[in-house]
Amino acid sequence: MKRRLFAGAAAVITLAGDSRPRAGKAMSELGIVENGSVGVDERGEITWVGPDAHVPRQWRDEATIIDCRDRVLMPAFVDSHTHLVWGGDRNDELVARLRGADYEEILAEGGGILSSVRQTRALDDEALYQQSLERIARMRRCGTTTFEIKSGYGLDRATELRQLKVARALASEGGYRVKTTCLAAHAIPESARTDATTRAAWIDEICTSILPEVAAAALADFADVFCDRGAYTVEESRRVLRAAHALGMGIRIHANELGPTGGARLAAELGASSADHLLYLDDDDRRALREAGVVATLLPGTSLVLGKPYASGRALLDAGVPVAVATDCNPGSCPFENLAMVLALACFGNRLTPAEAICAATHNAAASLGLADMVGSLQPGRRADLLVLATRDVRDLVAHAASPLVEQVWQDGVRVA
Ligand SMILES: [Zn+2]
C-alpha cells in the first residue's frame, strides 16, 4: 500500500488528546482543523495531521491524494454496545408491540430474548456466522469500523461459546475490528424462571464453568450482566461480575433501564468500564459513576423502539460523567445498525449537542473499550479509521439524520465502503 494523503478537507475533526474518556466541556472540543489534511503511512497509521497549507512537500509528491475538498474528515464510528451475533428475527413481535403488546410482558411469556435464544441455538456455526456477517457489513457501510459484540442468545454453555467464537471470527476472518463480551447473564433461561434452585444452579454454572472456559480460550475481553427488573438481581450480578474480574475480564453492565434497580451503583462499586442504558438515575448515582470513572453509554435507539423515556444525557454531562453512545443493535429492542442515526437520536432524545454526540460515538466509545490509543481520534499514532462526509459541516449528521452523508469509510488506511 502506498502512503495516502486525505487533502484539503473543509474540516478535520481530530478529537486530538490523550486516551482517557472525556467529560463535561471537553466533550464538545472536537479539535477541528479547517482546510486540513491527514497523512497515512504504508501500514495504515496516521502520521501527519494539520492545515493543508503546511503539508510537507514530500507527501504531495509521493502519496496517493484523496481529494477532500468540501468534505468533512472525521474518525470512523465506534459502536461500543451491540448484540449483533444472533439467529433469525423478531419482526412479528415488532408488529405485536406496535399494536400495544408490552416488551416485559412478551419476555415474561417466553418471547423476546428467549425467542432469539431458540432461533440462535437452532443455527449451525456457518449460518450464524453468515447472518452476523451480513449485519456487520451493513453497519460498516454506515460508518462504524470498531464493534463491541456480546453473547447472550445462548443461555447455555455451548451456544454462548459458539456466539463468542463467531464474534472472534468476524475479526480474524472478516477483518472487522471487534472486542467481545460474555453476556451469559442476559435473560434468565426458560428452565430457571420459576424454580429458585435451578436459577441458583445456572448462576453457579456461569461463574464456575462458562466464564472460566471463556477466559481459558481467550474468547471475551469483557463480561456483562443484564442487572434489572425481570432479569438478574444486584447480588447475582455482583457475583457474576466478580468472577469475571477475577479471570481478568473487564466489566460492562446493562443498568437502570427498566427501573432504579441498583445496576449503576454496582457499576461504580466494581469500577466497570461502562454502565449502559441508565434511564433511571438520581444525583447520587451520577456522582458515583463520575467518581468511579465509569463511562455512561446511552442507547437512545432502544428508547425509541420500545417507547420508553430517554436517559437524561444532559444531566450526565452536567454531572461530569463521560458519555458514550451506541446502537444496542439486537434482534428485538433495537435492530438499528446505523450509528450515525443513533447519534442524532442522542441529540433529540438524550439532549446532547452534535459535538458531544460525535465525541460520544467515537473517542469516548473507544475509551470505554480500552481502544482510544488506536481509534476514535485522528492524530499521529492512531489507526487510519476515518470517514469522508459529503458535507462541510459535521452538524449535518444530526440536522439531516440518516441521510447518506457518509461517503467513504476507511479502516487501517484501506477503503472498505
Ligand atoms: Zn444491550
Tab-separated table of C-alpha atoms and ligand atoms in Angstrom:
chain	number	residue	atom	x	y	z
A	1	MET	CA	0.000	0.000	0.000
A	2	LYS	CA	1.231	3.483	-0.885
A	3	ARG	CA	1.083	6.388	1.526
A	4	ARG	CA	-2.161	8.327	1.272
A	5	LEU	CA	-2.930	11.998	1.773
A	6	PHE	CA	-6.526	12.972	2.551
A	7	ALA	CA	-6.147	16.514	1.313
A	8	GLY	CA	-7.877	19.828	1.780
A	9	ALA	CA	-10.958	18.883	3.817
A	10	ALA	CA	-13.224	21.786	4.796
A	11	ALA	CA	-12.913	20.467	8.347
A	12	VAL	CA	-10.919	17.687	10.006
A	13	ILE	CA	-12.488	16.523	13.269
A	14	THR	CA	-9.354	15.375	15.109
A	15	LEU	CA	-10.503	14.910	18.735
A	16	ALA	CA	-6.760	15.064	19.423
A	17	GLY	CA	-5.734	14.437	23.015
A	18	ASP	CA	-4.964	11.605	25.399
A	19	SER	CA	-6.808	8.313	25.562
A	20	ARG	CA	-8.873	8.910	28.718
A	21	PRO	CA	-12.649	9.238	28.298
A	22	ARG	CA	-13.772	12.854	28.096
A	23	ALA	CA	-16.352	14.510	30.338
A	24	GLY	CA	-18.077	17.898	30.569
A	25	LYS	CA	-16.841	20.684	28.319
A	26	ALA	CA	-14.056	18.548	26.851
A	27	MET	CA	-16.721	16.510	25.042
A	28	SER	CA	-17.574	19.463	22.795
A	29	GLU	CA	-13.959	20.335	21.973
A	30	LEU	CA	-13.553	18.422	18.736
A	31	GLY	CA	-10.138	19.804	17.786
A	32	ILE	CA	-11.332	20.933	14.352
A	33	VAL	CA	-8.670	21.816	11.758
A	34	GLU	CA	-10.173	23.886	8.936
A	35	ASN	CA	-8.804	23.288	5.442
A	36	GLY	CA	-6.990	20.327	6.911
A	37	SER	CA	-5.204	17.236	5.635
A	38	VAL	CA	-4.375	13.834	7.068
A	39	GLY	CA	-1.388	11.721	6.039
A	40	VAL	CA	-1.460	7.927	6.381
A	41	ASP	CA	1.629	5.715	6.072
A	42	GLU	CA	2.066	2.381	4.292
A	43	ARG	CA	0.943	0.450	7.382
A	44	GLY	CA	-2.370	2.306	7.739
A	45	GLU	CA	-1.248	4.528	10.596
A	46	ILE	CA	-1.873	8.259	10.754
A	47	THR	CA	1.459	10.073	10.770
A	48	TRP	CA	0.582	13.642	9.886
A	49	VAL	CA	-2.415	15.949	10.613
A	50	GLY	CA	-2.573	19.695	10.073
A	51	PRO	CA	-3.588	22.595	7.837
A	52	ASP	CA	-3.432	21.739	4.142
A	53	ALA	CA	-1.096	24.691	3.544
A	54	HIS	CA	1.511	23.035	5.792
A	55	VAL	CA	1.526	19.598	4.180
A	56	PRO	CA	5.196	18.585	3.692
A	57	ARG	CA	6.282	18.685	0.044
A	58	GLN	CA	7.250	15.015	0.142
A	59	TRP	CA	3.677	13.973	0.954
A	60	ARG	CA	2.274	15.792	-2.069
A	61	ASP	CA	4.886	14.253	-4.349
A	62	GLU	CA	4.807	10.696	-3.108
A	63	ALA	CA	1.402	9.918	-1.614
A	64	THR	CA	-1.812	8.941	-3.325
A	65	ILE	CA	-4.020	12.027	-2.940
A	66	ILE	CA	-7.655	11.690	-1.857
A	67	ASP	CA	-9.313	14.982	-2.656
A	68	CYS	CA	-11.467	16.029	0.324
A	69	ARG	CA	-12.499	19.493	-0.832
A	70	ASP	CA	-15.929	20.499	0.536
A	71	ARG	CA	-15.879	17.417	2.727
A	72	VAL	CA	-15.557	16.685	6.438
A	73	LEU	CA	-12.976	14.143	7.643
A	74	MET	CA	-13.761	12.532	10.975
A	75	PRO	CA	-12.858	9.411	12.973
A	76	ALA	CA	-14.897	6.352	11.997
A	77	PHE	CA	-17.628	5.435	14.477
A	78	VAL	CA	-17.033	3.063	17.373
A	79	ASP	CA	-20.107	1.023	18.377
A	80	SER	CA	-19.416	0.061	21.988
A	81	HIS	CA	-22.640	-1.880	22.680
A	82	THR	CA	-24.022	-4.431	20.216
A	83	HIS	CA	-25.525	-7.915	20.313
A	84	LEU	CA	-25.005	-8.388	16.606
A	85	VAL	CA	-24.408	-12.160	16.598
A	86	TRP	CA	-27.885	-13.708	16.672
A	87	GLY	CA	-30.108	-16.036	14.683
A	88	GLY	CA	-33.399	-15.234	12.954
A	89	ASP	CA	-35.532	-12.176	13.626
A	90	ARG	CA	-38.376	-10.893	15.798
A	91	ASN	CA	-40.301	-8.868	13.281
A	92	ASP	CA	-43.586	-10.499	14.340
A	93	GLU	CA	-43.009	-9.143	17.846
A	94	LEU	CA	-42.247	-5.743	16.394
A	95	VAL	CA	-45.729	-5.719	14.868
A	96	ALA	CA	-47.273	-7.009	18.127
A	97	ARG	CA	-45.566	-4.257	20.117
A	98	LEU	CA	-46.787	-1.610	17.686
A	99	ARG	CA	-50.296	-2.980	18.271
A	100	GLY	CA	-49.847	-2.463	22.019
A	101	ALA	CA	-48.061	-5.507	23.474
A	102	ASP	CA	-45.506	-4.695	26.172
A	103	TYR	CA	-41.830	-5.715	25.946
A	104	GLU	CA	-41.588	-7.009	29.521
A	105	GLU	CA	-44.851	-8.990	29.128
A	106	ILE	CA	-43.590	-10.566	25.902
A	107	LEU	CA	-40.403	-11.620	27.708
A	108	ALA	CA	-42.368	-12.979	30.686
A	109	GLU	CA	-44.397	-15.127	28.254
A	110	GLY	CA	-41.277	-16.713	26.787
A	111	GLY	CA	-40.854	-14.372	23.806
A	112	GLY	CA	-38.371	-11.534	23.461
A	113	ILE	CA	-34.797	-12.541	24.262
A	114	LEU	CA	-35.936	-16.156	24.798
A	115	SER	CA	-37.307	-16.288	21.241
A	116	SER	CA	-33.904	-15.181	19.913
A	117	VAL	CA	-32.262	-17.799	22.128
A	118	ARG	CA	-34.320	-20.550	20.443
A	119	GLN	CA	-33.573	-19.211	16.947
A	120	THR	CA	-29.854	-18.789	17.701
A	121	ARG	CA	-29.466	-22.283	19.171
A	122	ALA	CA	-31.122	-23.716	16.041
A	123	LEU	CA	-28.437	-22.366	13.665
A	124	ASP	CA	-25.166	-24.124	12.909
A	125	ASP	CA	-21.885	-22.185	13.159
A	126	GLU	CA	-21.720	-21.358	9.464
A	127	ALA	CA	-25.286	-19.988	9.288
A	128	LEU	CA	-24.768	-17.950	12.450
A	129	TYR	CA	-21.546	-16.508	11.009
A	130	GLN	CA	-23.189	-15.659	7.674
A	131	GLN	CA	-26.194	-13.897	9.242
A	132	SER	CA	-23.889	-11.905	11.536
A	133	LEU	CA	-21.521	-11.061	8.685
A	134	GLU	CA	-24.367	-9.537	6.653
A	135	ARG	CA	-25.282	-7.349	9.594
A	136	ILE	CA	-21.777	-6.150	10.469
A	137	ALA	CA	-21.089	-5.410	6.800
A	138	ARG	CA	-24.152	-3.127	6.684
A	139	MET	CA	-23.019	-1.448	9.893
A	140	ARG	CA	-19.590	-0.722	8.446
A	141	ARG	CA	-21.172	0.721	5.307
A	142	CYS	CA	-22.897	3.167	7.695
A	143	GLY	CA	-19.511	4.289	9.060
A	144	THR	CA	-18.661	2.028	12.013
A	145	THR	CA	-15.288	0.236	11.910
A	146	THR	CA	-14.979	-0.833	15.567
A	147	PHE	CA	-17.516	-3.058	17.295
A	148	GLU	CA	-18.186	-4.462	20.731
A	149	ILE	CA	-20.139	-7.717	20.377
A	150	LYS	CA	-21.911	-9.511	23.228
A	151	SER	CA	-23.029	-13.101	23.527
A	152	GLY	CA	-26.289	-13.701	25.429
A	153	TYR	CA	-28.555	-15.515	22.973
A	154	GLY	CA	-27.234	-18.903	24.021
A	155	LEU	CA	-28.042	-19.018	27.735
A	156	ASP	CA	-26.327	-22.363	27.728
A	157	ARG	CA	-22.621	-23.135	27.791
A	158	ALA	CA	-22.291	-24.421	24.246
A	159	THR	CA	-24.209	-21.655	22.474
A	160	GLU	CA	-22.613	-18.838	24.487
A	161	LEU	CA	-19.191	-20.138	23.437
A	162	ARG	CA	-20.330	-20.502	19.815
A	163	GLN	CA	-21.562	-16.896	19.730
A	164	LEU	CA	-18.249	-15.625	21.059
A	165	LYS	CA	-16.334	-17.727	18.531
A	166	VAL	CA	-18.434	-16.239	15.722
A	167	ALA	CA	-17.687	-12.747	17.064
A	168	ARG	CA	-13.947	-13.556	17.119
A	169	ALA	CA	-14.212	-14.964	13.562
A	170	LEU	CA	-15.751	-11.683	12.359
A	171	ALA	CA	-12.390	-10.185	13.353
A	172	SER	CA	-9.987	-12.937	12.263
A	173	GLU	CA	-11.732	-13.961	9.023
A	174	GLY	CA	-13.954	-10.955	8.313
A	175	GLY	CA	-11.353	-8.268	9.032
A	176	TYR	CA	-13.595	-6.292	11.381
A	177	ARG	CA	-12.216	-4.561	14.478
A	178	VAL	CA	-14.008	-6.338	17.326
A	179	LYS	CA	-13.999	-6.526	21.132
A	180	THR	CA	-16.082	-9.336	22.618
A	181	THR	CA	-18.187	-9.541	25.773
A	182	CYS	CA	-19.601	-12.617	27.505
A	183	LEU	CA	-23.217	-11.845	28.430
A	184	ALA	CA	-24.291	-15.293	29.597
A	185	ALA	CA	-26.306	-13.458	32.294
A	186	HIS	CA	-28.603	-11.801	29.732
A	187	ALA	CA	-32.063	-13.262	30.402
A	188	ILE	CA	-32.946	-15.965	32.930
A	189	PRO	CA	-33.110	-19.241	30.921
A	190	GLU	CA	-36.597	-20.642	30.421
A	191	SER	CA	-35.905	-23.669	32.627
A	192	ALA	CA	-34.813	-21.465	35.555
A	193	ARG	CA	-37.587	-18.881	35.529
A	194	THR	CA	-39.889	-20.433	38.106
A	195	ASP	CA	-37.501	-22.500	40.187
A	196	ALA	CA	-35.052	-20.862	42.606
A	197	THR	CA	-32.773	-23.899	42.808
A	198	THR	CA	-32.390	-24.130	39.022
A	199	ARG	CA	-31.804	-20.379	38.919
A	200	ALA	CA	-29.022	-20.592	41.511
A	201	ALA	CA	-27.504	-23.553	39.653
A	202	TRP	CA	-27.452	-21.530	36.408
A	203	ILE	CA	-25.588	-18.683	38.093
A	204	ASP	CA	-23.151	-21.232	39.563
A	205	GLU	CA	-22.616	-22.594	36.074
A	206	ILE	CA	-21.842	-19.115	34.695
A	207	CYS	CA	-19.310	-18.417	37.458
A	208	THR	CA	-17.611	-21.800	37.748
A	209	SER	CA	-17.880	-23.211	34.219
A	210	ILE	CA	-18.804	-20.778	31.425
A	211	LEU	CA	-16.650	-17.802	32.428
A	212	PRO	CA	-13.550	-19.903	33.206
A	213	GLU	CA	-13.877	-21.702	29.878
A	214	VAL	CA	-14.368	-18.405	28.028
A	215	ALA	CA	-11.288	-16.989	29.789
A	216	ALA	CA	-9.162	-20.069	29.096
A	217	ALA	CA	-9.968	-19.840	25.377
A	218	ALA	CA	-9.497	-16.032	25.399
A	219	LEU	CA	-12.949	-15.631	23.853
A	220	ALA	CA	-14.050	-12.492	25.726
A	221	ASP	CA	-12.447	-9.170	26.606
A	222	PHE	CA	-15.331	-8.199	28.902
A	223	ALA	CA	-18.232	-9.684	30.843
A	224	ASP	CA	-21.657	-8.067	31.115
A	225	VAL	CA	-24.871	-8.675	33.088
A	226	PHE	CA	-28.453	-7.529	32.466
A	227	CYS	CA	-28.971	-6.217	36.009
A	228	ASP	CA	-32.591	-5.124	36.062
A	229	ARG	CA	-36.185	-5.900	36.911
A	230	GLY	CA	-37.172	-9.294	35.490
A	231	ALA	CA	-33.520	-10.143	34.827
A	232	TYR	CA	-30.605	-10.510	37.286
A	233	THR	CA	-30.592	-9.020	40.792
A	234	VAL	CA	-27.774	-6.831	42.069
A	235	GLU	CA	-26.480	-9.716	44.237
A	236	GLU	CA	-26.494	-12.160	41.306
A	237	SER	CA	-24.863	-9.584	39.040
A	238	ARG	CA	-22.152	-8.801	41.587
A	239	ARG	CA	-21.275	-12.477	41.870
A	240	VAL	CA	-21.023	-12.981	38.096
A	241	LEU	CA	-19.004	-9.823	37.502
A	242	ARG	CA	-16.602	-10.504	40.373
A	243	ALA	CA	-15.962	-13.948	38.948
A	244	ALA	CA	-15.279	-12.389	35.534
A	245	HIS	CA	-12.987	-9.757	37.027
A	246	ALA	CA	-11.002	-12.420	38.872
A	247	LEU	CA	-10.455	-14.102	35.493
A	248	GLY	CA	-9.031	-10.886	34.045
A	249	MET	CA	-12.059	-9.671	32.089
A	250	GLY	CA	-13.232	-6.063	32.003
A	251	ILE	CA	-16.752	-5.252	33.220
A	252	ARG	CA	-19.771	-3.714	31.497
A	253	ILE	CA	-23.350	-3.623	32.880
A	254	HIS	CA	-26.873	-3.232	31.463
A	255	ALA	CA	-28.115	-0.969	34.252
A	256	ASN	CA	-31.178	1.024	35.313
A	257	GLU	CA	-33.061	0.535	32.052
A	258	LEU	CA	-36.386	-0.667	33.413
A	259	GLY	CA	-36.221	0.925	36.852
A	260	PRO	CA	-33.871	2.319	39.543
A	261	THR	CA	-32.627	-1.189	40.231
A	262	GLY	CA	-29.105	-0.576	41.547
A	263	GLY	CA	-27.101	-1.574	38.478
A	264	ALA	CA	-25.446	1.825	38.110
A	265	ARG	CA	-24.229	1.756	41.727
A	266	LEU	CA	-22.899	-1.725	41.171
A	267	ALA	CA	-21.023	-0.476	38.076
A	268	ALA	CA	-19.418	2.215	40.251
A	269	GLU	CA	-18.662	-0.237	43.062
A	270	LEU	CA	-16.898	-2.634	40.687
A	271	GLY	CA	-15.146	0.069	38.621
A	272	ALA	CA	-16.871	-1.059	35.407
A	273	SER	CA	-15.616	0.233	32.068
A	274	SER	CA	-19.185	1.084	31.087
A	275	ALA	CA	-22.715	1.266	32.523
A	276	ASP	CA	-25.316	1.168	29.783
A	277	HIS	CA	-28.944	2.387	29.261
A	278	LEU	CA	-29.295	4.425	32.544
A	279	LEU	CA	-32.868	5.663	32.102
A	280	TYR	CA	-33.484	5.809	35.850
A	281	LEU	CA	-30.695	7.635	37.735
A	282	ASP	CA	-30.605	10.089	40.626
A	283	ASP	CA	-27.895	12.602	41.537
A	284	ASP	CA	-26.139	10.131	43.851
A	285	ASP	CA	-25.983	7.526	41.067
A	286	ARG	CA	-24.431	10.068	38.698
A	287	ARG	CA	-21.915	11.147	41.333
A	288	ALA	CA	-20.954	7.523	41.971
A	289	LEU	CA	-20.421	6.923	38.235
A	290	ARG	CA	-18.256	10.033	37.912
A	291	GLU	CA	-16.130	9.231	40.968
A	292	ALA	CA	-15.546	5.683	39.748
A	293	GLY	CA	-14.664	6.846	36.218
A	294	VAL	CA	-17.385	4.707	34.609
A	295	VAL	CA	-18.384	5.639	31.052
A	296	ALA	CA	-22.168	6.090	30.771
A	297	THR	CA	-23.298	4.523	27.486
A	298	LEU	CA	-26.564	5.855	26.095
A	299	LEU	CA	-28.680	3.687	23.784
A	300	PRO	CA	-31.417	6.037	22.556
A	301	GLY	CA	-32.473	3.741	19.708
A	302	THR	CA	-33.840	1.332	22.305
A	303	SER	CA	-35.884	4.077	23.956
A	304	LEU	CA	-37.360	4.963	20.570
A	305	VAL	CA	-38.199	1.377	19.579
A	306	LEU	CA	-39.673	0.420	22.968
A	307	GLY	CA	-41.466	3.728	23.509
A	308	LYS	CA	-39.537	4.258	26.772
A	309	PRO	CA	-38.209	7.534	28.185
A	310	TYR	CA	-34.789	8.759	27.036
A	311	ALA	CA	-31.937	8.709	29.531
A	312	SER	CA	-31.003	12.225	30.584
A	313	GLY	CA	-27.743	12.749	28.739
A	314	ARG	CA	-27.751	16.397	29.778
A	315	ALA	CA	-27.815	15.506	33.490
A	316	LEU	CA	-24.911	13.065	32.981
A	317	LEU	CA	-22.919	15.714	31.097
A	318	ASP	CA	-23.640	18.306	33.786
A	319	ALA	CA	-22.584	15.834	36.490
A	320	GLY	CA	-19.214	15.336	34.773
A	321	VAL	CA	-19.786	11.706	33.737
A	322	PRO	CA	-18.108	10.713	30.442
A	323	VAL	CA	-20.826	9.708	27.961
A	324	ALA	CA	-20.720	7.277	25.033
A	325	VAL	CA	-23.459	6.488	22.502
A	326	ALA	CA	-24.044	3.103	20.863
A	327	THR	CA	-26.701	1.298	18.812
A	328	ASP	CA	-27.514	-1.658	21.141
A	329	CYS	CA	-28.007	-3.481	17.815
A	330	ASN	CA	-30.070	-6.551	18.767
A	331	PRO	CA	-32.980	-8.519	17.290
A	332	GLY	CA	-35.739	-7.092	19.479
A	333	SER	CA	-35.468	-3.846	21.406
A	334	CYS	CA	-33.354	-2.097	18.745
A	335	PRO	CA	-32.247	-3.721	15.478
A	336	PHE	CA	-30.760	-0.407	14.268
A	337	GLU	CA	-27.395	-0.695	12.571
A	338	ASN	CA	-26.747	2.917	11.623
A	339	LEU	CA	-24.783	4.581	14.443
A	340	ALA	CA	-24.909	7.942	12.661
A	341	MET	CA	-28.688	7.893	13.040
A	342	VAL	CA	-28.472	6.832	16.691
A	343	LEU	CA	-26.024	9.698	17.261
A	344	ALA	CA	-28.755	12.055	16.051
A	345	LEU	CA	-31.212	10.392	18.447
A	346	ALA	CA	-28.724	11.094	21.259
A	347	CYS	CA	-29.241	14.766	20.436
A	348	PHE	CA	-33.019	14.806	20.011
A	349	GLY	CA	-33.701	12.232	22.750
A	350	ASN	CA	-30.853	12.471	25.288
A	351	ARG	CA	-30.279	16.202	24.600
A	352	LEU	CA	-26.604	16.023	23.728
A	353	THR	CA	-25.241	18.638	21.340
A	354	PRO	CA	-23.947	17.406	17.966
A	355	ALA	CA	-20.331	17.895	19.108
A	356	GLU	CA	-20.912	15.951	22.345
A	357	ALA	CA	-22.660	13.161	20.450
A	358	ILE	CA	-19.767	12.875	17.976
A	359	CYS	CA	-17.266	12.595	20.834
A	360	ALA	CA	-19.597	10.033	22.448
A	361	ALA	CA	-19.790	7.821	19.338
A	362	THR	CA	-16.055	7.946	18.578
A	363	HIS	CA	-13.426	8.748	21.217
A	364	ASN	CA	-15.469	8.019	24.353
A	365	ALA	CA	-16.861	4.769	22.965
A	366	ALA	CA	-13.298	3.726	22.080
A	367	ALA	CA	-12.103	4.712	25.562
A	368	SER	CA	-14.783	2.524	27.166
A	369	LEU	CA	-13.368	-0.407	25.178
A	370	GLY	CA	-9.740	0.419	26.012
A	371	LEU	CA	-9.084	1.245	22.346
A	372	ALA	CA	-8.700	5.031	22.435
A	373	ASP	CA	-4.961	4.798	21.781
A	374	MET	CA	-5.843	3.111	18.482
A	375	VAL	CA	-9.134	4.557	17.149
A	376	GLY	CA	-11.689	7.300	17.856
A	377	SER	CA	-9.460	10.271	17.004
A	378	LEU	CA	-7.384	11.486	14.064
A	379	GLN	CA	-3.849	12.141	15.261
A	380	PRO	CA	-0.393	10.707	14.692
A	381	GLY	CA	-0.064	7.193	16.067
A	382	ARG	CA	-3.734	6.244	15.614
A	383	ARG	CA	-5.035	3.803	13.011
A	384	ALA	CA	-6.432	5.430	9.857
A	385	ASP	CA	-10.085	4.551	10.567
A	386	LEU	CA	-11.863	7.558	9.145
A	387	LEU	CA	-14.939	8.813	7.352
A	388	VAL	CA	-15.296	11.252	4.484
A	389	LEU	CA	-18.625	13.063	4.858
A	390	ALA	CA	-20.411	14.690	1.927
A	391	THR	CA	-20.867	17.991	3.742
A	392	ARG	CA	-18.781	20.914	5.013
A	393	ASP	CA	-20.489	20.957	8.443
A	394	VAL	CA	-20.358	17.910	10.704
A	395	ARG	CA	-23.553	19.039	12.461
A	396	ASP	CA	-25.420	17.949	9.342
A	397	LEU	CA	-25.135	14.393	10.703
A	398	VAL	CA	-27.749	15.498	13.233
A	399	ALA	CA	-29.692	18.063	11.202
A	400	HIS	CA	-30.159	15.596	8.321
A	401	ALA	CA	-30.245	12.466	10.458
A	402	ALA	CA	-29.896	9.215	8.476
A	403	SER	CA	-29.283	10.956	5.145
A	404	PRO	CA	-26.463	9.262	3.210
A	405	LEU	CA	-23.746	11.697	4.272
A	406	VAL	CA	-21.127	9.012	4.946
A	407	GLU	CA	-19.488	8.961	1.515
A	408	GLN	CA	-16.341	6.906	2.225
A	409	VAL	CA	-15.372	4.557	5.041
A	410	TRP	CA	-11.663	3.750	5.627
A	411	GLN	CA	-10.201	1.205	8.014
A	412	ASP	CA	-6.447	0.887	8.573
A	413	GLY	CA	-5.920	3.193	5.585
A	414	VAL	CA	-7.906	0.926	3.249
A	415	ARG	CA	-11.225	1.976	1.777
A	416	VAL	CA	-13.852	-0.519	2.991
A	417	ALA	CA	-17.061	1.211	1.856
B	1	ZN	ZN	-27.855	-4.408	25.244
